[in-house]
Coordinates of C-alpha atoms and ligand atoms in Angstrom, one line a residue:
X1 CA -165.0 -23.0 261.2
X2 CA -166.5 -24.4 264.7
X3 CA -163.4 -26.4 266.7
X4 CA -163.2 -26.8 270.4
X5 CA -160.3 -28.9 270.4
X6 CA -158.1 -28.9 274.2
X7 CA -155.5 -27.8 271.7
X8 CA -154.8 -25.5 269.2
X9 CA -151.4 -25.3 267.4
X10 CA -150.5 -22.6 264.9
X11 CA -148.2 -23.3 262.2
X12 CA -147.4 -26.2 260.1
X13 CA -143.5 -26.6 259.8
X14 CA -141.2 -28.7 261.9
X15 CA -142.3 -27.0 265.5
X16 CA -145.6 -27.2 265.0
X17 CA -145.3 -30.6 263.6
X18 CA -143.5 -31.9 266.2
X19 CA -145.5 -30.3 268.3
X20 CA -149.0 -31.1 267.6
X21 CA -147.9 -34.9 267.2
X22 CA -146.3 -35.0 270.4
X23 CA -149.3 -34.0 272.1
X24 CA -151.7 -36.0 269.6
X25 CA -149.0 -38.9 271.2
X26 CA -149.9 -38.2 274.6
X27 CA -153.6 -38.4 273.9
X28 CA -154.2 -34.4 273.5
X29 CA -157.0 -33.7 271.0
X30 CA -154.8 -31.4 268.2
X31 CA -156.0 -28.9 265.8
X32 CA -153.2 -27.7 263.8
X33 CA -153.4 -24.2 261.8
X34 CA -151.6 -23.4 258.3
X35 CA -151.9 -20.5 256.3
X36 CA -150.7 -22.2 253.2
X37 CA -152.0 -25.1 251.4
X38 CA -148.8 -27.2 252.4
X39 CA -147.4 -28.2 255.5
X40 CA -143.4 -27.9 256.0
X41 CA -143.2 -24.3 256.2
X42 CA -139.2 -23.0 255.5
X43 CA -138.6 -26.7 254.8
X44 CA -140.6 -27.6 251.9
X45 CA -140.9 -28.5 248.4
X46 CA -142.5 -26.9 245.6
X47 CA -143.7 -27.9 241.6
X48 CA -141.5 -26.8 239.1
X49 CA -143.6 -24.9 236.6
X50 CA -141.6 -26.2 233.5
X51 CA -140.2 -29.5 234.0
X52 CA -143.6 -30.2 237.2
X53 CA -140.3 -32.1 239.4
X54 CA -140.7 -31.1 242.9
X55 CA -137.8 -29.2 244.3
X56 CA -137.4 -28.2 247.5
X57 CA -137.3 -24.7 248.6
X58 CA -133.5 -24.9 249.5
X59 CA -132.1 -28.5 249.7
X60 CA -131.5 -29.3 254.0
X61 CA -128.7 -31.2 255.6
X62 CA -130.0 -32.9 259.1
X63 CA -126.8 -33.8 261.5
X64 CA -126.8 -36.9 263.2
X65 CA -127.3 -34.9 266.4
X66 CA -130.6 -33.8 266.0
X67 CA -132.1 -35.9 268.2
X68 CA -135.3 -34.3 268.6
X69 CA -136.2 -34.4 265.1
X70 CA -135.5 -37.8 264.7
X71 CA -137.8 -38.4 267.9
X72 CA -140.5 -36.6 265.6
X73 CA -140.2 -38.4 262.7
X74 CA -139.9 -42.0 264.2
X75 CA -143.2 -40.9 266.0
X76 CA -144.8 -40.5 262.4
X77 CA -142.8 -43.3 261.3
X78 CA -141.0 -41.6 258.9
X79 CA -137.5 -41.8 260.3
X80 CA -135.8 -44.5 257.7
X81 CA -136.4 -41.5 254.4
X82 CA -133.4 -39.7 256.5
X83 CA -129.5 -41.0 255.8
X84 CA -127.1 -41.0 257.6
X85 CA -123.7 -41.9 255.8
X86 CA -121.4 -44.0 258.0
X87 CA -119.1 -41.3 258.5
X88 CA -118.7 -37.6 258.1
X89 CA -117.4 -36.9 254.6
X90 CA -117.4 -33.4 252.8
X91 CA -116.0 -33.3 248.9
X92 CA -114.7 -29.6 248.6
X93 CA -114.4 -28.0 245.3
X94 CA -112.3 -25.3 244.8
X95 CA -111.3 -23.5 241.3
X96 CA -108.1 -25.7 240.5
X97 CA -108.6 -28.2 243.3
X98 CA -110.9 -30.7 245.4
X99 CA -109.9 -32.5 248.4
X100 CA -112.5 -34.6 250.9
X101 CA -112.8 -33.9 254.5
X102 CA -113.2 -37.1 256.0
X103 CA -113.8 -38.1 259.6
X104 CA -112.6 -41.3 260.8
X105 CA -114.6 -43.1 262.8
X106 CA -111.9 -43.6 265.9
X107 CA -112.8 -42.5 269.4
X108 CA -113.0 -39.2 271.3
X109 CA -112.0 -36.3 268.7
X110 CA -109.1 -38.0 267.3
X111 CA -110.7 -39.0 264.4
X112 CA -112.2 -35.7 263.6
X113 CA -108.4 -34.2 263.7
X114 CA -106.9 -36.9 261.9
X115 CA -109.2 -36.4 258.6
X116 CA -108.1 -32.5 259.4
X117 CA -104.3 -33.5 258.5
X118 CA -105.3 -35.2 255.6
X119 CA -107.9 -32.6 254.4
X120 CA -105.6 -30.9 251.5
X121 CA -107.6 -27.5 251.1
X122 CA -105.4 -25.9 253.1
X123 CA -101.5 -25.3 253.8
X124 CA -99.6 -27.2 256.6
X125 CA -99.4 -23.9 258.5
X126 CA -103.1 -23.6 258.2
X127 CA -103.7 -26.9 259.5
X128 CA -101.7 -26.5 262.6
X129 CA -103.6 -23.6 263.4
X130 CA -106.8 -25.2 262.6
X131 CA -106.1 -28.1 265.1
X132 CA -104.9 -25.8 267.4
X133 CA -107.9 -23.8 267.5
X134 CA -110.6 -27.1 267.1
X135 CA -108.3 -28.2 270.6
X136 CA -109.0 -24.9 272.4
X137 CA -112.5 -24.7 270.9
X138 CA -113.2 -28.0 272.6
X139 CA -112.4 -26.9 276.0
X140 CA -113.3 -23.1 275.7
X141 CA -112.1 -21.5 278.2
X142 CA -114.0 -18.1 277.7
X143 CA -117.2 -17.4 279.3
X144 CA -117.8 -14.6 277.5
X145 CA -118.6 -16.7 273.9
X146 CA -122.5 -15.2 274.2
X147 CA -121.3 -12.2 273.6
X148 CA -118.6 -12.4 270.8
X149 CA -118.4 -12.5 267.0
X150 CA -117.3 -15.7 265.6
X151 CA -114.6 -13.8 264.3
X152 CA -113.4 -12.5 267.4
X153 CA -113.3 -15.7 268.7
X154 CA -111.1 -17.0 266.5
X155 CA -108.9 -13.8 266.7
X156 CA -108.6 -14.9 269.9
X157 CA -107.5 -18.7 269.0
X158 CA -105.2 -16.9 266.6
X159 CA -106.4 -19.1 263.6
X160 CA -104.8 -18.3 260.3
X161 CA -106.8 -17.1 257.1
X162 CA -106.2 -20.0 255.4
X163 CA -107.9 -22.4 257.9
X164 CA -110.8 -19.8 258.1
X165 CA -111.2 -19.7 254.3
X166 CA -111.5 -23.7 254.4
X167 CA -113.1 -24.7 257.6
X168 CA -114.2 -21.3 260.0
X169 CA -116.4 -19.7 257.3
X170 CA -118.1 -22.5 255.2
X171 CA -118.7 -24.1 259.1
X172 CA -120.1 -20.9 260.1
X173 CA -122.3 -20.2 256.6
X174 CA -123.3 -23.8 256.5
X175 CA -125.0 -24.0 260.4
X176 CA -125.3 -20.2 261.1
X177 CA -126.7 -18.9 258.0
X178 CA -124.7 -15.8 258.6
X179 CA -120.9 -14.7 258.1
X180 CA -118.6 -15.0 260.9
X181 CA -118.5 -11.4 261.2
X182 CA -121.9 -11.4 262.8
X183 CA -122.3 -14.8 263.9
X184 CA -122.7 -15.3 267.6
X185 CA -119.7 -17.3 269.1
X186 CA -121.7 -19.4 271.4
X187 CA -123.6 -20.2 268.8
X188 CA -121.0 -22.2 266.7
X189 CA -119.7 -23.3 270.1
X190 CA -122.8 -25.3 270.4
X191 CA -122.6 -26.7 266.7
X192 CA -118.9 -27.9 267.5
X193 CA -119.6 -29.6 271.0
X194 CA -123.1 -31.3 270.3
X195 CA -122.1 -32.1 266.4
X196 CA -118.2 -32.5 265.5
X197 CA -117.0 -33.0 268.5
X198 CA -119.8 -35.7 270.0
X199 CA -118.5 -38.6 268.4
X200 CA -119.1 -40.5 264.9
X201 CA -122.9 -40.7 265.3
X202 CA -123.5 -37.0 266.2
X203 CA -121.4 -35.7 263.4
X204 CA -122.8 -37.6 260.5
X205 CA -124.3 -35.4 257.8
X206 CA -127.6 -36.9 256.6
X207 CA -130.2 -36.2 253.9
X208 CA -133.6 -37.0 253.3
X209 CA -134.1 -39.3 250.6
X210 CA -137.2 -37.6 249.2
X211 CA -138.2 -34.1 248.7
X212 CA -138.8 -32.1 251.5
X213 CA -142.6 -32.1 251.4
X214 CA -142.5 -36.1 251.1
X215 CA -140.8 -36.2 253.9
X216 CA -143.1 -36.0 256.8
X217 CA -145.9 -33.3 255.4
X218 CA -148.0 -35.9 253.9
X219 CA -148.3 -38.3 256.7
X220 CA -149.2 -35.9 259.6
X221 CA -152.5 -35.3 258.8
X222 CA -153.5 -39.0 259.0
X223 CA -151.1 -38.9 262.1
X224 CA -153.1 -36.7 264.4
X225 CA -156.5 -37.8 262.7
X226 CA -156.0 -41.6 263.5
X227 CA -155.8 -39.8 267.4
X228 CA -158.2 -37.5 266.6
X229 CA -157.1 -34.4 265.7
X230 CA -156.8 -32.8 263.0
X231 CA -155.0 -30.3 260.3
X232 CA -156.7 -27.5 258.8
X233 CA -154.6 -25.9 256.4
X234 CA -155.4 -22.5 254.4
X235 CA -156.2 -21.2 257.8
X236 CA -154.6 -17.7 258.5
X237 CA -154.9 -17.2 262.4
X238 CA -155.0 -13.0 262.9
X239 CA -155.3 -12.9 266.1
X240 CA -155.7 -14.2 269.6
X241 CA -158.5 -12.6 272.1
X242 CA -157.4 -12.9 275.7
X243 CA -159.4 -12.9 278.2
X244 CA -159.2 -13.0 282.1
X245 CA -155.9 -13.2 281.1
X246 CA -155.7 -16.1 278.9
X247 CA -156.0 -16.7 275.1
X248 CA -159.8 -17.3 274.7
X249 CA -160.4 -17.4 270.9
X250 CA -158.2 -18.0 267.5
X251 CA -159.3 -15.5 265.2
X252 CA -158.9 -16.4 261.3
X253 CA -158.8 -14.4 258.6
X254 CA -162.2 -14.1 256.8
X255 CA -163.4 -12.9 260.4
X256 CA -163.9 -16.6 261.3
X257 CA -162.8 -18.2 263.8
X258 CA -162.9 -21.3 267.0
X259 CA -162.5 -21.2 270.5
X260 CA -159.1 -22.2 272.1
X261 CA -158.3 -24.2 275.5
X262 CA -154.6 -24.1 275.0
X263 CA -152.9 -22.7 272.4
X264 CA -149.0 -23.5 271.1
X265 CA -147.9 -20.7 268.4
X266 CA -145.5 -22.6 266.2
X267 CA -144.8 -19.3 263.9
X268 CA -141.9 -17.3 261.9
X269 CA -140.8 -14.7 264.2
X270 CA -142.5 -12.3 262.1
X271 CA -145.7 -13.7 262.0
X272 CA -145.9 -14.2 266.1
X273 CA -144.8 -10.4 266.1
X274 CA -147.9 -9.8 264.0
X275 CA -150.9 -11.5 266.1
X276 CA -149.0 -11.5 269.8
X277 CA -151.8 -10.3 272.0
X278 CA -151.5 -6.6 272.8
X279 CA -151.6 -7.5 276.6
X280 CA -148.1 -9.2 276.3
X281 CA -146.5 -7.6 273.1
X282 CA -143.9 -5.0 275.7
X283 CA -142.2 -8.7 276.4
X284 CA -141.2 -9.0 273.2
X285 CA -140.4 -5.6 272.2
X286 CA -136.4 -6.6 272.0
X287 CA -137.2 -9.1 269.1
X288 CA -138.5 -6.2 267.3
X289 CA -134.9 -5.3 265.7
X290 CA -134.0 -9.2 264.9
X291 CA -132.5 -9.5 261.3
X292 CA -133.0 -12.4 259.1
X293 CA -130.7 -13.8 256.5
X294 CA -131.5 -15.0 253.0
X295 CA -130.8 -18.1 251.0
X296 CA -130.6 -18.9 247.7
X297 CA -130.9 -21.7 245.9
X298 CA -130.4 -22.3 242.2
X299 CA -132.3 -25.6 240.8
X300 CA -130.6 -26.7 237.5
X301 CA -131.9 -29.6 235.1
X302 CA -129.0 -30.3 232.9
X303 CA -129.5 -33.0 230.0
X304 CA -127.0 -35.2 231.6
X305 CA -125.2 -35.5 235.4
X306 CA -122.7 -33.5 236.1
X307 CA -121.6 -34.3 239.4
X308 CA -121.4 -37.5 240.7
X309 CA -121.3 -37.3 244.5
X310 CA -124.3 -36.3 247.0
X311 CA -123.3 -32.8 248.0
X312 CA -120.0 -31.0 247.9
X313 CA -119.0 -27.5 249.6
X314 CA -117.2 -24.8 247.2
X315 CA -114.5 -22.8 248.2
X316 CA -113.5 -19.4 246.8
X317 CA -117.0 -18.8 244.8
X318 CA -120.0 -17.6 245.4
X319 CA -122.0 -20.3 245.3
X320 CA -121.1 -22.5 248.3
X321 CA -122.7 -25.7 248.0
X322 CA -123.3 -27.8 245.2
X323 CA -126.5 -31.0 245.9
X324 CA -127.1 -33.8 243.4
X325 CA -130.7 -33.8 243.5
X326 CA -130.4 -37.5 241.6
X327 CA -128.0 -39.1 244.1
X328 CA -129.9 -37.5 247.2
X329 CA -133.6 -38.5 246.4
X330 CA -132.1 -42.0 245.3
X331 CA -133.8 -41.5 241.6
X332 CA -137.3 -41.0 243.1
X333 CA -138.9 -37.3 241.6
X334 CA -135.4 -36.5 240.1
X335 CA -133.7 -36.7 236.7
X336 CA -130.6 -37.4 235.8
X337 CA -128.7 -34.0 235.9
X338 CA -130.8 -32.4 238.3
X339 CA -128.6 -30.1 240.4
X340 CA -129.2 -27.4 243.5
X341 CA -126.9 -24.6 244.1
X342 CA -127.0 -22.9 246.9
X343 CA -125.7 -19.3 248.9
X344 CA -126.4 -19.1 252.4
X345 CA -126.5 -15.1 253.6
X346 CA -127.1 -14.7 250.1
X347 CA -127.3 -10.6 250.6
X348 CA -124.8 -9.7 247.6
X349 CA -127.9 -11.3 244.8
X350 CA -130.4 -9.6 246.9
X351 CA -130.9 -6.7 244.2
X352 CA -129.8 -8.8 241.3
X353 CA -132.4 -10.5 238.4
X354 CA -133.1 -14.3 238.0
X355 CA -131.2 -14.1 234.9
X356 CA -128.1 -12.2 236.3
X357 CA -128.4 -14.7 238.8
X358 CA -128.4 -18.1 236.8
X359 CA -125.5 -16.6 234.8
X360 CA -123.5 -15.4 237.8
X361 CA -123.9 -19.0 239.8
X362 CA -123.2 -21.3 236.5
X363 CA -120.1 -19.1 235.5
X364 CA -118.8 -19.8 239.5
X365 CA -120.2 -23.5 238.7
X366 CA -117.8 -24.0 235.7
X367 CA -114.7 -22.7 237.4
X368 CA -114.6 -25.8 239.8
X369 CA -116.6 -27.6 237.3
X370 CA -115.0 -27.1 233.9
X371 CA -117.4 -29.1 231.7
X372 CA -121.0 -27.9 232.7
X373 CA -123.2 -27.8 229.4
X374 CA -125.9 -25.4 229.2
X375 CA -128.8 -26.1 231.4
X376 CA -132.2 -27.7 229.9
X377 CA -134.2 -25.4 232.6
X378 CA -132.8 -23.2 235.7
X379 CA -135.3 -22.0 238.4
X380 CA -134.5 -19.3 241.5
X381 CA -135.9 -19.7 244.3
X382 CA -135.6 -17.4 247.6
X383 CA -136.0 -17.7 250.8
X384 CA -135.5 -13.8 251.9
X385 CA -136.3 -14.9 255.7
X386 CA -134.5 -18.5 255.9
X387 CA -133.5 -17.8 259.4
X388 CA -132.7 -15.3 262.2
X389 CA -129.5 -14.0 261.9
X390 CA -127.6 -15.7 265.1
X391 CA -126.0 -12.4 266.4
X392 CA -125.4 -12.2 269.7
X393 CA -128.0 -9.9 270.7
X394 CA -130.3 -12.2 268.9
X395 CA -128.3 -14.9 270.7
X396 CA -129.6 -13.0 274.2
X397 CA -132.5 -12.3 273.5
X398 CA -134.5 -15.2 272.6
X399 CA -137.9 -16.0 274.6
X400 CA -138.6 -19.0 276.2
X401 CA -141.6 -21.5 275.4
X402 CA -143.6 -20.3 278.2
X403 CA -145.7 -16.7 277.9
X404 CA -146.6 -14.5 280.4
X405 CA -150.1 -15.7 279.3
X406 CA -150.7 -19.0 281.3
X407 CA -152.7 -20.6 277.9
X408 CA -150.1 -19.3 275.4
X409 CA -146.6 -21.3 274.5
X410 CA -144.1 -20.5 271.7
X411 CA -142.6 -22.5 269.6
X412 CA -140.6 -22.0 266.3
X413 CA -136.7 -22.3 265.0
X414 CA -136.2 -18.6 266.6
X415 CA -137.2 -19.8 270.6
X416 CA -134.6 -20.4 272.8
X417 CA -133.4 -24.1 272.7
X418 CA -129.5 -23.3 273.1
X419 CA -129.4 -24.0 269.7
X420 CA -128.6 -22.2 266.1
X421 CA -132.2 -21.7 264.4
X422 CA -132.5 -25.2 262.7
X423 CA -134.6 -27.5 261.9
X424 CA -133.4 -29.3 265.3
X425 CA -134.3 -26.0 267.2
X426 CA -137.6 -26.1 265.8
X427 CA -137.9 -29.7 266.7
X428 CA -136.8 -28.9 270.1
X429 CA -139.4 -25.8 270.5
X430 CA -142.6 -27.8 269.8
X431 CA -141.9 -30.9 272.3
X432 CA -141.0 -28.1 274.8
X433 CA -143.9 -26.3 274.1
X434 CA -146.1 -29.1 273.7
X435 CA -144.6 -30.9 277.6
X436 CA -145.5 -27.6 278.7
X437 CA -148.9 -27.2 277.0
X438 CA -150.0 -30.8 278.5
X439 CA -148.7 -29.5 281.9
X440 CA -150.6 -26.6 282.0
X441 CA -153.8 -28.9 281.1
X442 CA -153.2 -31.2 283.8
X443 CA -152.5 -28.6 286.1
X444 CA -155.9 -26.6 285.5
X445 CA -158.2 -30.1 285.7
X446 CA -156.4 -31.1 289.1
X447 CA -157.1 -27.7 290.2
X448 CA -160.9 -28.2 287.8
X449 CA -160.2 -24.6 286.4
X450 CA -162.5 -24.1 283.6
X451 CA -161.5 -24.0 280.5
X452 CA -161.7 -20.1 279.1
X453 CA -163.9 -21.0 276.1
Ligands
FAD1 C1 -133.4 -22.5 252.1 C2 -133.2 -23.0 253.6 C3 -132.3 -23.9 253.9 C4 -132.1 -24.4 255.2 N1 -131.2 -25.4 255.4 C5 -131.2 -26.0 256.7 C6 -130.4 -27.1 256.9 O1 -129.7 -27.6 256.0 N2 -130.5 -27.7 258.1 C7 -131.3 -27.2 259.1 O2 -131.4 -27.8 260.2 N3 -132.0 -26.1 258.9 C8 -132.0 -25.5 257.7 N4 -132.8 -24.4 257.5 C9 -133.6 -23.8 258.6 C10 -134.9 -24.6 258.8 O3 -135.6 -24.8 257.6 C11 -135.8 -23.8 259.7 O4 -135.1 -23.5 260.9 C12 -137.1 -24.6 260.1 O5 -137.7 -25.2 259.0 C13 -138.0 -23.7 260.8 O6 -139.2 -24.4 261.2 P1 -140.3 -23.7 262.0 O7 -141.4 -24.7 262.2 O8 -139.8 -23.0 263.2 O9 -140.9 -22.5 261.1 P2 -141.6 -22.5 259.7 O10 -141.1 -23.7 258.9 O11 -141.5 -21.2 259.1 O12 -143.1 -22.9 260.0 C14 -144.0 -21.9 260.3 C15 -145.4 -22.2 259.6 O13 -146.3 -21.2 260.0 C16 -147.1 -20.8 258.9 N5 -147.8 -19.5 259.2 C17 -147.2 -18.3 259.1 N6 -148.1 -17.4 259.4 C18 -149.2 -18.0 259.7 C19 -150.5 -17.6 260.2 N7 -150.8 -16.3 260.4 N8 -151.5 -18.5 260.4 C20 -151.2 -19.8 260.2 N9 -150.0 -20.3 259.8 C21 -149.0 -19.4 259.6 C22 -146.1 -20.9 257.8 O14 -146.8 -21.0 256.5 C23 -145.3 -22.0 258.1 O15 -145.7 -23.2 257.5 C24 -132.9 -23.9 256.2 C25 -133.9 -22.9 255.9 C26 -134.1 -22.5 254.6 C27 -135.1 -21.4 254.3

């Protein structure tokens, strides 16, 4: 492969989407690297083998805060396949019982704590403690939240294990991909200041209406081609050459290869780990011990619907959400009876067979679901490194977008954005690797540096 493009960006998921069209926007020639034949990287969709539906690798919820992905996909005008409901409501399912949480949409919070009094998954008791603790939560008064547990945080809001079993831990599963137990505090913090507590708009829970590799994946190539860049996909980068000090080549596997002016490095954590120039690698040695969490997701075709709503959450089961895949994509790519289960932090099915698996998820299915028939088709589908686990060492530990090599910026869900690795904290990453990138280029022609290639 010959390139000499001014930029080079590795990685084709949401950062290096958002990041490569951002500078493609600002009139940056783009090339943009993927090791796999698909762009959308954790957030994608694949074929189903049996029934060839697309399902997505784990169905995604955006919130209505996340502005910076938004900002990406109105730039690829793609923005109207996400919605928004007009206000926050979350059926919960529980064996025995169901009860909504609904927002309404009044000003400030109060909305927010009057659907908490009507939400019935949880004793009176519970709720008292639970507005208690959303009230202290809102004005934290501990500075120390970078360094504490969830659950130590709300030991020290005194919140009741009923309120926790209803709100705290689904909450903390459902943003953090990680128990409370682990979870940093700050963290969740953010979730509950720039989502619940932001107002009607910010705390909407949306969806996109098409599978996750219709969403944007298709339409970025001709994106950055109409401003001349470009997407090369199948291209595994294995390293990157520095030299006088800055990132000279991108080196592919197949021992090919293209020379790089700038380069943004939109990877897994992993992955970056993997081909960070030797110079540099000591400055990332404290990533070296970051966990990841896994998710699970359970696709089921049934022969006829079995839940009628969007999405639900499930209480006292294993599985924790339940996605209509029907509803959600609006009819387009899915049958009738198409359903996604999902276990965020699913560690406990780690060591466990599909089969064990399917059985273990429909038998929690049909206690909060009485009537389930036997699936037509059920496919498993892992992500065993969804996301970094938000501890709070990880919490303190995360790099900025900037590298001590001048050429070199990070992006990816895993760089510090002050927010939980998510598709907005990738988002976030590539436009603040990509304002840096087009900095660092302006900078060098005003000062008419040469270009290292
Ligand atoms: C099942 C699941 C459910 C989730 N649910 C939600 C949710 O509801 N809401 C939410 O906000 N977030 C959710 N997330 C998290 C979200 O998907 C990720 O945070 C986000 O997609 C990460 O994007 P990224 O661009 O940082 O990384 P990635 O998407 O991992 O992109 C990196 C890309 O780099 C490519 N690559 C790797 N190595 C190389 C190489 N050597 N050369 C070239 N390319 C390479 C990969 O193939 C990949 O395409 C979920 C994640 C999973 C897995």
């Amino acid at each position: 492969m010959s390139m000499k493009p001014n930029v080079v960006v590795i990685g084709g998921g949401f950062a290096g989407a958002a990041a490569a069209s951002a500078l493609a926007e600002a009139g940056v020639s783009v090339t943009l690297l993927e090791k796999r034949p698909v762009l959308g990287g954790r957030a994608s969709s694949l074929r189903d083998g049996v029934t060839k539906e697309d399902v997505d690798n784990g169905p995604h919820l955006f919130m209505g805060c996340y502005r910076e992905t938004r900002r990406f996909l109105r730039r690829v005008k793609v923005a109207d396949r996400l919605r928004f409901p007009k206000r926050l409501e979350v059926p919960f399912l529980w064996p025995g019982g169901a009860s909504t949480f609904c927002a309404f949409n009044w000003p400030f919070s109060v909305g927010l704590f009057a659907g908490l009094l009507r939400f019935n998954a949880m004793s009176g008791r519970d709720r008292y403690s639970l507005l208690k603790g959303l009230f202290h939560a809102r004005f934290p008064r501990r500075k120390d939240l970078a360094f504490l547990t969830v659950s130590q945080w709300l030991d020290s809001l005194r919140q009741t294990p009923g309120s926790r079993r209803a709100f705290w831990t689904p909450l903390c599963f459902a943003t953090l991909n990680a128990s409370p137990d682990v979870a940093c505090a700050a963290a969740l913090e953010v979730v509950l200041r720039q989502g619940f507590f932001a107002g009607k708009k910010n705390r909407a829970l949306g969806h996109s209406t098409l599978s996750l590799g219709k969403l944007w994946p298709v339409d970025l190539p001709g994106y950055l081609k109409s401003r001349g860049g470009l997407v090369a996909s199948e291209q595994t980068v294995t390293g990157l050459p520095v030299r006088d000090g800055l990132v000279s080549r991108v080196e592919l596997e197949g021992g090919n290869g293209g020379e790089a002016d700038t380069v943004v490095c939109a990877l897994p954590l992993p992955a970056f780990l993997e081909i960070c120039p030797a110079e540099i690698r000591p400055s990332y040695a404290a990533l070296d011990g970051v966990r990841f969490s896994p998710i699970l997701s359970v696709h089921f075709w049934f022969d006829r619907p079995v839940f009628r709503g969007l999405f639900a959450g499930v209480l006292d089961s294993e599985i924790q959400w339940v996605f209509n895949r029907e509803a959600l994509w609006e009819g387009r790519g899915a049958s009738a009876g198409g359903l996604s289960l999902v276990v965020s932090d699913a560690v406990e099915f780690l060591h466990s067979s599909s089969e064990d698996i399917v059985s273990r998820v429909l038998a929690d299915l049909r206690k909060v679901i009485p009537d389930v028939p036997a699936p037509r088709h059920a496919s498993v589908v892992w992500e065993r490194q969804a996301t970094p686990t938000p501890t709070p060492a990880f919490w303190n530990s995360r790099p900025g977008t900037s590298t001590p090599i001048k050429n070199l910026f990070l992006a990816g869900d895993w760089v510090d954005t002050g927010l939980p690795p998510t598709i907005e904290s990738a988002c976030r990453s590539g436009h603040l690797a990509a304002a840096a990138a087009k900095k660092y280029l302006e900078e060098r022609s005003l000062r008419r540096e040469p270009s290292p290639c």
